[in-house]
Short mmCIF file of C-alpha atoms and ligand atoms in Angstrom, two decimals:
data_model
loop_
_atom_site.label_atom_id
_atom_site.label_comp_id
_atom_site.label_asym_id
_atom_site.label_seq_id
_atom_site.Cartn_x
_atom_site.Cartn_y
_atom_site.Cartn_z
CA MET A 169 115.20 126.09 86.46
CA ALA A 170 112.38 124.03 84.98
CA ILE A 171 110.75 120.68 85.67
CA LEU A 172 109.80 118.39 82.79
CA PHE A 173 106.73 116.14 82.99
CA LYS A 174 106.64 113.33 80.43
CA SER A 175 103.94 110.69 80.40
CA THR A 176 100.84 109.97 78.34
CA ALA A 177 98.38 112.77 77.53
CA ALA A 178 95.80 111.14 79.80
CA ALA A 179 98.25 110.97 82.70
CA GLN A 180 99.26 114.57 82.09
CA ALA A 181 95.63 115.69 82.49
CA ARG A 182 95.37 113.79 85.79
CA TRP A 183 98.70 115.05 87.18
CA ARG A 184 98.69 118.66 86.03
CA PRO A 185 96.46 120.26 88.71
CA HIS A 186 98.31 118.40 91.47
CA LEU A 187 101.77 119.31 90.18
CA GLU A 188 100.71 122.94 89.95
CA THR A 189 99.39 122.85 93.51
CA ALA A 190 102.56 121.17 94.75
CA TRP A 191 104.86 123.68 92.96
CA PRO A 192 102.99 126.97 92.52
CA GLU A 193 106.25 128.85 92.12
CA ARG A 194 108.05 126.55 89.67
CA GLU A 195 107.98 126.30 85.91
CA ILE A 196 106.66 122.91 84.82
CA ARG A 197 106.94 122.00 81.15
CA TYR A 198 104.73 119.30 79.70
CA TRP A 199 106.00 117.01 76.98
CA PRO A 200 106.25 117.67 74.06
CA ASP A 201 106.30 121.47 74.69
CA ILE A 202 109.56 121.51 76.55
CA GLY A 203 111.26 124.63 75.15
CA ASP A 204 114.95 125.15 75.84
CA ARG A 205 116.17 121.76 77.05
CA SER A 206 119.16 123.20 78.87
CA ALA A 207 116.84 124.87 81.41
CA ILE A 208 115.44 121.53 82.61
CA GLU A 209 116.93 120.30 85.88
CA TYR A 210 114.33 117.74 86.95
CA ALA A 211 112.58 115.17 84.73
CA LEU A 212 109.45 113.38 85.95
CA VAL A 213 109.02 110.54 83.50
CA TRP A 214 107.08 107.44 82.55
CA HIS A 215 108.50 105.54 79.56
CA PRO A 216 110.77 108.32 78.28
CA GLU A 217 111.90 107.86 74.67
CA PRO A 218 115.47 106.51 74.55
CA GLY A 219 117.88 109.44 74.20
CA MET A 220 115.47 112.08 75.50
CA LEU A 221 117.01 112.28 78.99
CA ALA A 222 120.51 112.53 77.50
CA SER A 223 119.39 115.62 75.55
CA LEU A 224 118.69 117.47 78.83
CA THR A 225 122.19 118.77 79.38
CA ASN A 226 121.64 120.25 82.85
CA LEU A 227 119.56 117.44 84.29
CA ARG A 228 120.11 116.95 88.04
CA LEU A 229 117.52 114.31 88.98
CA ILE A 230 115.32 111.77 87.16
CA VAL A 231 112.06 110.89 88.90
CA SER A 232 110.15 107.76 87.87
CA LEU A 233 106.41 108.39 87.86
CA GLY A 234 105.98 104.85 89.12
CA ALA A 235 107.52 102.42 91.59
CA GLY A 236 109.35 100.53 88.85
CA VAL A 237 112.33 102.05 87.00
CA ASP A 238 112.75 99.51 84.20
CA HIS A 239 111.12 102.01 81.81
CA VAL A 240 113.99 104.45 82.55
CA LEU A 241 116.89 101.99 82.73
CA ARG A 242 116.07 100.46 79.33
CA ASP A 243 117.42 103.68 77.69
CA PRO A 244 120.89 102.83 76.30
CA ALA A 245 121.76 106.57 76.29
CA LEU A 246 120.70 107.14 79.91
CA PRO A 247 122.91 109.94 81.26
CA ARG A 248 125.40 108.44 83.70
CA GLY A 249 125.66 109.93 87.15
CA VAL A 250 122.22 111.54 87.23
CA PRO A 251 120.45 110.06 90.26
CA ILE A 252 117.15 108.26 89.70
CA LEU A 253 114.37 108.42 92.25
CA ARG A 254 111.43 106.04 92.21
CA LEU A 255 107.96 106.72 93.50
CA VAL A 256 107.13 105.18 96.86
CA ASP A 257 103.67 106.31 97.90
CA PRO A 258 101.75 104.71 100.81
CA TYR A 259 98.52 105.26 98.84
CA MET A 260 99.87 103.05 96.03
CA THR A 261 101.23 100.51 98.49
CA GLN A 262 97.76 100.16 100.03
CA ALA A 263 96.27 99.76 96.54
CA MET A 264 98.68 96.94 95.73
CA SER A 265 97.93 95.19 99.01
CA GLU A 266 94.20 95.39 98.30
CA TYR A 267 94.79 93.86 94.87
CA VAL A 268 97.01 91.08 96.18
CA THR A 269 94.59 90.29 99.00
CA LEU A 270 91.65 90.10 96.59
CA GLN A 271 93.51 87.81 94.19
CA VAL A 272 94.99 85.56 96.86
CA LEU A 273 91.53 85.17 98.37
CA ARG A 274 90.13 84.43 94.90
CA LEU A 275 92.62 81.59 94.50
CA HIS A 276 92.31 80.39 98.08
CA ARG A 277 88.49 80.29 97.95
CA GLN A 278 88.48 78.42 94.58
CA ASP A 279 86.67 81.22 92.84
CA PHE A 280 87.75 79.99 89.39
CA ALA A 281 86.00 76.65 90.00
CA TYR A 282 82.83 78.27 91.35
CA ARG A 283 82.64 80.82 88.47
CA ALA A 284 82.92 77.93 85.99
CA GLN A 285 80.26 75.97 87.87
CA GLN A 286 77.91 78.95 87.90
CA ALA A 287 78.32 79.31 84.13
CA ALA A 288 77.36 75.63 83.84
CA GLY A 289 74.58 75.82 86.43
CA GLU A 290 76.37 73.21 88.51
CA TRP A 291 75.84 72.99 92.31
CA ARG A 292 78.93 71.24 93.72
CA GLU A 293 80.95 71.85 96.89
CA HIS A 294 84.71 71.60 97.16
CA ALA A 295 86.65 70.98 100.36
CA GLN A 296 87.87 74.32 101.67
CA LYS A 297 90.85 75.13 103.88
CA ASN A 298 91.11 78.06 106.25
CA ALA A 299 93.65 80.78 105.39
CA ALA A 300 95.93 79.61 108.21
CA GLU A 301 96.29 76.29 106.36
CA ARG A 302 97.23 78.02 103.07
CA THR A 303 100.84 78.89 102.31
CA VAL A 304 101.55 82.02 100.30
CA GLY A 305 104.99 82.92 98.95
CA ILE A 306 105.90 86.41 97.82
CA LEU A 307 108.68 86.94 95.27
CA GLY A 308 110.08 90.43 95.86
CA PHE A 309 109.92 91.29 99.54
CA GLY A 310 110.41 95.04 99.28
CA LYS A 311 108.03 97.91 99.95
CA LEU A 312 105.07 96.32 98.17
CA GLY A 313 105.79 92.71 99.02
CA GLN A 314 106.14 93.35 102.74
CA ASP A 315 102.98 95.42 102.98
CA ALA A 316 100.97 92.82 101.05
CA ALA A 317 102.43 90.11 103.31
CA THR A 318 101.36 92.00 106.41
CA LYS A 319 97.81 92.31 105.15
CA LEU A 320 97.65 88.67 104.04
CA LYS A 321 98.95 87.64 107.44
CA ALA A 322 96.21 89.70 109.08
CA VAL A 323 93.66 87.65 107.09
CA GLY A 324 95.34 84.54 108.48
CA PHE A 325 97.54 83.27 105.64
CA ASP A 326 100.87 81.58 106.28
CA VAL A 327 103.15 83.96 104.34
CA ALA A 328 106.88 83.87 103.53
CA GLY A 329 108.98 86.14 101.34
CA TRP A 330 111.87 85.92 98.90
CA SER A 331 114.28 88.73 98.13
CA ARG A 332 117.73 89.18 96.64
CA SER A 333 119.40 89.69 100.01
CA GLY A 334 117.14 87.45 102.08
CA ARG A 335 117.27 90.11 104.80
CA GLY A 336 115.09 89.33 107.79
CA VAL A 337 111.68 90.94 108.11
CA PRO A 338 110.15 90.70 111.60
CA GLY A 339 107.16 88.38 111.67
CA PHE A 340 108.01 86.51 108.46
CA VAL A 341 110.17 83.67 107.26
CA THR A 342 112.37 85.07 104.50
CA HIS A 343 114.53 83.37 101.89
CA GLY A 344 117.24 84.96 99.81
CA GLY A 345 118.92 84.67 96.43
CA PRO A 346 118.87 81.75 94.01
CA ALA A 347 119.70 79.32 96.85
CA GLY A 348 116.64 80.39 98.84
CA LEU A 349 114.22 80.16 95.97
CA ASP A 350 113.70 76.39 96.17
CA ALA A 351 112.62 76.58 99.80
CA LEU A 352 110.19 79.42 99.11
CA LEU A 353 108.66 77.69 96.09
CA ALA A 354 108.34 74.30 97.75
CA ARG A 355 106.12 75.80 100.46
CA SER A 356 103.98 78.15 98.31
CA GLU A 357 100.50 76.98 97.33
CA ILE A 358 99.88 80.50 96.11
CA LEU A 359 102.78 82.44 94.59
CA VAL A 360 102.64 86.23 94.26
CA SER A 361 105.28 88.05 92.21
CA LEU A 362 106.05 91.64 93.11
CA LEU A 363 109.57 91.65 91.72
CA PRO A 364 111.16 94.54 89.88
CA MET A 365 112.15 93.95 86.25
CA THR A 366 115.92 93.48 86.05
CA PRO A 367 118.22 91.34 83.90
CA GLU A 368 118.20 88.79 86.77
CA THR A 369 114.41 88.57 87.05
CA GLU A 370 113.49 88.54 83.36
CA GLY A 371 111.71 85.27 82.53
CA ILE A 372 111.90 84.03 86.12
CA LEU A 373 108.28 82.77 86.06
CA ASP A 374 109.02 79.85 83.76
CA ALA A 375 108.51 76.10 83.54
CA ARG A 376 111.47 75.38 85.82
CA LEU A 377 110.03 77.60 88.52
CA PHE A 378 106.47 76.29 88.14
CA ALA A 379 107.77 72.71 88.48
CA ARG A 380 109.15 73.54 91.94
CA LEU A 381 105.77 74.70 93.28
CA PRO A 382 103.31 72.29 94.92
CA ARG A 383 101.08 70.75 92.25
CA GLY A 384 98.01 72.88 91.54
CA ALA A 385 99.56 76.11 92.88
CA GLY A 386 97.98 79.46 92.02
CA LEU A 387 99.92 82.40 90.59
CA VAL A 388 99.50 86.17 90.87
CA ASN A 389 101.83 88.35 88.77
CA ALA A 390 101.65 92.06 89.49
CA GLY A 391 105.38 92.78 89.00
CA ARG A 392 106.15 93.01 85.28
CA GLY A 393 104.97 91.08 82.23
CA ARG A 394 108.50 90.18 81.18
CA HIS A 395 108.92 88.11 84.34
CA LEU A 396 106.53 85.55 82.85
CA VAL A 397 107.29 83.07 80.08
CA GLU A 398 103.79 83.04 78.66
CA ALA A 399 103.99 79.72 76.81
CA ASP A 400 105.28 78.04 79.98
CA LEU A 401 102.28 79.31 81.94
CA LEU A 402 99.84 78.00 79.34
CA ALA A 403 101.59 74.60 79.43
CA ALA A 404 101.56 74.54 83.25
CA LEU A 405 97.83 75.34 83.26
CA ASP A 406 97.22 72.55 80.74
CA SER A 407 99.15 70.03 82.83
CA GLY A 408 97.52 71.11 86.09
CA GLN A 409 100.86 72.08 87.67
CA ILE A 410 99.38 75.59 87.96
CA SER A 411 95.67 75.60 88.74
CA ALA A 412 94.90 79.25 87.93
CA ALA A 413 96.65 82.58 87.39
CA VAL A 414 95.84 86.24 87.89
CA LEU A 415 97.88 88.57 85.71
CA ASP A 416 98.02 92.36 85.90
CA VAL A 417 101.11 92.95 83.77
CA PHE A 418 102.05 91.68 80.32
CA ARG A 419 104.93 91.58 77.84
CA ASP A 420 102.80 93.64 75.44
CA GLU A 421 100.53 96.24 77.00
CA PRO A 422 97.73 96.69 76.14
CA LEU A 423 97.37 92.92 75.87
CA PRO A 424 96.58 92.28 72.16
CA PRO A 425 92.90 91.34 71.55
CA SER A 426 93.89 87.99 70.04
CA HIS A 427 96.05 86.97 72.99
CA PRO A 428 95.06 83.55 74.46
CA PHE A 429 95.16 84.92 78.02
CA TRP A 430 91.98 86.95 77.42
CA ARG A 431 89.76 83.93 76.99
CA HIS A 432 91.55 81.35 79.11
CA PRO A 433 89.09 79.96 81.68
CA ARG A 434 91.74 79.78 84.40
CA ILE A 435 93.37 83.16 83.86
CA VAL A 436 92.08 86.46 85.19
CA VAL A 437 93.43 89.47 83.31
CA THR A 438 93.48 92.99 84.75
CA PRO A 439 94.87 95.93 82.72
CA HIS A 440 97.91 96.96 84.81
CA VAL A 441 95.76 98.50 87.52
CA ALA A 442 96.96 96.70 90.63
CA ALA A 443 98.42 99.93 92.02
CA GLU A 444 97.93 102.95 89.84
CA THR A 445 99.82 106.12 90.63
CA HIS A 446 97.71 108.60 92.56
CA PRO A 447 98.66 112.17 91.58
CA PRO A 448 97.16 113.93 94.64
CA THR A 449 99.53 112.10 96.99
CA ALA A 450 102.35 111.40 94.54
CA ALA A 451 102.80 115.04 93.45
CA ALA A 452 103.28 116.11 97.07
CA ILE A 453 105.78 113.27 97.67
CA ILE A 454 107.82 114.21 94.58
CA ALA A 455 107.75 117.92 95.46
CA GLN A 456 109.05 117.12 98.95
CA ALA A 457 111.79 114.90 97.51
CA ILE A 458 112.97 117.69 95.18
CA ASP A 459 112.99 120.16 98.09
CA ASP A 460 115.07 117.64 100.07
CA PHE A 461 117.41 117.14 97.13
CA GLU A 462 117.96 120.88 96.75
CA ALA A 463 118.55 121.25 100.48
CA GLY A 464 121.14 118.46 100.37
CA ARG A 465 119.05 116.12 102.53
CA PRO A 466 119.36 112.39 101.73
CA LEU A 467 116.66 110.85 99.49
CA ALA A 468 115.18 107.58 100.69
CA ASN A 469 114.14 106.05 97.39
CA LEU A 470 117.04 106.51 95.01
CA ILE A 471 117.63 103.40 92.94
CA ASP A 472 120.90 101.68 92.18
CA PRO A 473 121.23 101.54 88.37
CA LYS A 474 123.77 98.70 88.60
CA ARG A 475 121.36 96.57 90.62
CA GLY A 476 118.52 97.58 88.31
CA TYR A 477 115.99 98.59 90.97
P1 LIG B 767 111.30 97.36 96.10
O1 LIG B 767 112.55 97.85 95.45
O2 LIG B 767 110.88 97.97 97.38
O3 LIG B 767 111.37 95.78 96.32
C1 LIG B 767 111.92 94.93 95.37
C2 LIG B 767 112.12 93.57 96.02
O4 LIG B 767 112.53 92.65 95.02
C3 LIG B 767 113.22 93.58 97.10
O5 LIG B 767 112.85 92.74 98.16
C4 LIG B 767 114.42 93.00 96.37
O6 LIG B 767 115.36 92.34 97.21
C5 LIG B 767 113.71 91.99 95.47
N1 LIG B 767 114.55 91.60 94.35
C6 LIG B 767 115.09 92.38 93.38
N2 LIG B 767 115.83 91.63 92.53
C7 LIG B 767 115.76 90.37 92.97
C8 LIG B 767 116.32 89.15 92.54
N3 LIG B 767 117.11 89.07 91.47
N4 LIG B 767 116.04 88.04 93.24
C9 LIG B 767 115.26 88.09 94.34
N5 LIG B 767 114.68 89.23 94.82
C10 LIG B 767 114.93 90.34 94.13
O7 LIG B 767 110.14 97.54 95.00
P2 LIG B 767 108.57 97.69 95.24
O8 LIG B 767 108.13 96.66 96.20
O9 LIG B 767 108.21 99.08 95.51
O10 LIG B 767 108.01 97.37 93.76
C11 LIG B 767 108.26 96.12 93.15
C12 LIG B 767 107.77 96.12 91.71
O11 LIG B 767 106.35 96.11 91.64
C13 LIG B 767 108.13 97.33 90.86
O12 LIG B 767 109.47 97.31 90.45
C14 LIG B 767 107.17 97.20 89.70
O13 LIG B 767 107.72 96.37 88.70
C15 LIG B 767 105.96 96.50 90.33
N6 LIG B 767 104.81 97.39 90.42
C16 LIG B 767 103.65 97.04 89.76
C17 LIG B 767 102.54 97.82 89.83
C18 LIG B 767 101.27 97.41 89.19
O14 LIG B 767 100.31 98.22 89.17
N7 LIG B 767 101.16 96.21 88.66
C19 LIG B 767 102.53 99.07 90.59
C20 LIG B 767 103.76 99.33 91.27
C21 LIG B 767 104.87 98.52 91.17
P3 LIG B 767 116.15 93.12 98.39
O15 LIG B 767 115.11 93.35 99.48
O16 LIG B 767 117.20 92.18 98.81
O17 LIG B 767 116.66 94.40 97.81
C1 LIG B 768 104.71 101.16 88.66
C2 LIG B 768 103.58 100.60 87.90
O1 LIG B 768 105.85 100.72 88.49
O2 LIG B 768 102.48 101.19 87.93
O3 LIG B 768 104.45 102.07 89.46
O4 LIG B 768 103.72 99.55 87.29
#
């Protein structure tokens, strides 16, 4: 029985010592030196090449080396019936909440305006609300969305969430499905997207959605780049419907050097770092999940391929 690890060379160097500590007794094979494919029962992957997983004829479990699974589900040859586990790591969740809190505060405290004024040497005050007077809406009220909401609420923000089911979350107003989206958008001066990438969410951050936000709303996208219709964001910034945006994820990563987002005065770009995987904690979580799987214990974070997340 062997475990395959497939990610970038840089990620492999970061993960390797932690995987070997987590599984001293197991054979771990690192892409591309994978040997006899039929011996591989577990595949730990980030952006596997389409068809690669199907070539592992005795595969029992696919583990995403990230919270999102869109990079696995995009494979048209994905072997049917092999369960897919995603990474849920409290260390990563904390990282995302730190990122969201920083960016929501940046928008709330009008940091874009003050940075521009500093560049121009301009001393000018703007009226400032308290956090309790600022409404924040979170698209995607799952593991990451709920934790970020809790931390934003602790700062004082008035936070509500939107999910597919609209299931209640103690302490928050929640909205669900397409019918609940209007209500969430209408009350969100700052909109944070922490949605997974699925056929239903692709392109959701578009002109139609921006038009339903209060004028001058701020946007944070840390879900996936393909949620955003880039031209619609640029138009909404030009018109003032969106006042500023913070983007961590992009349709093309790395973001091409010539891309207009890099130099836009009201866009902050970060290079997909909102919540990086953290091998010291993640390797132990994955090792425990595989032990549970082998012992027939239920796994908490299996995804539903039909739902797409
Ligand atoms: P979860 O599966 O825990 O939560 C997903 C949430 O999105 C759920 O609330 C779900 O609804 C909701 N949702 C899914 N589809 C729809 C839809 N069509 N309409 C409305 N709501 C929908 O995922 P996580 O919180 O762990 O992660 C979310 C995403 O964050 C990841 O998929 C990934 O893309 C991104 N991410 C980005 C990182 C970064 O560094 N930028 C790092 C880690 C993750 P319901 O509750 O009803 O199921
Ligand atoms: C993830 C990510 O999905 O880093 O974990 O984007």
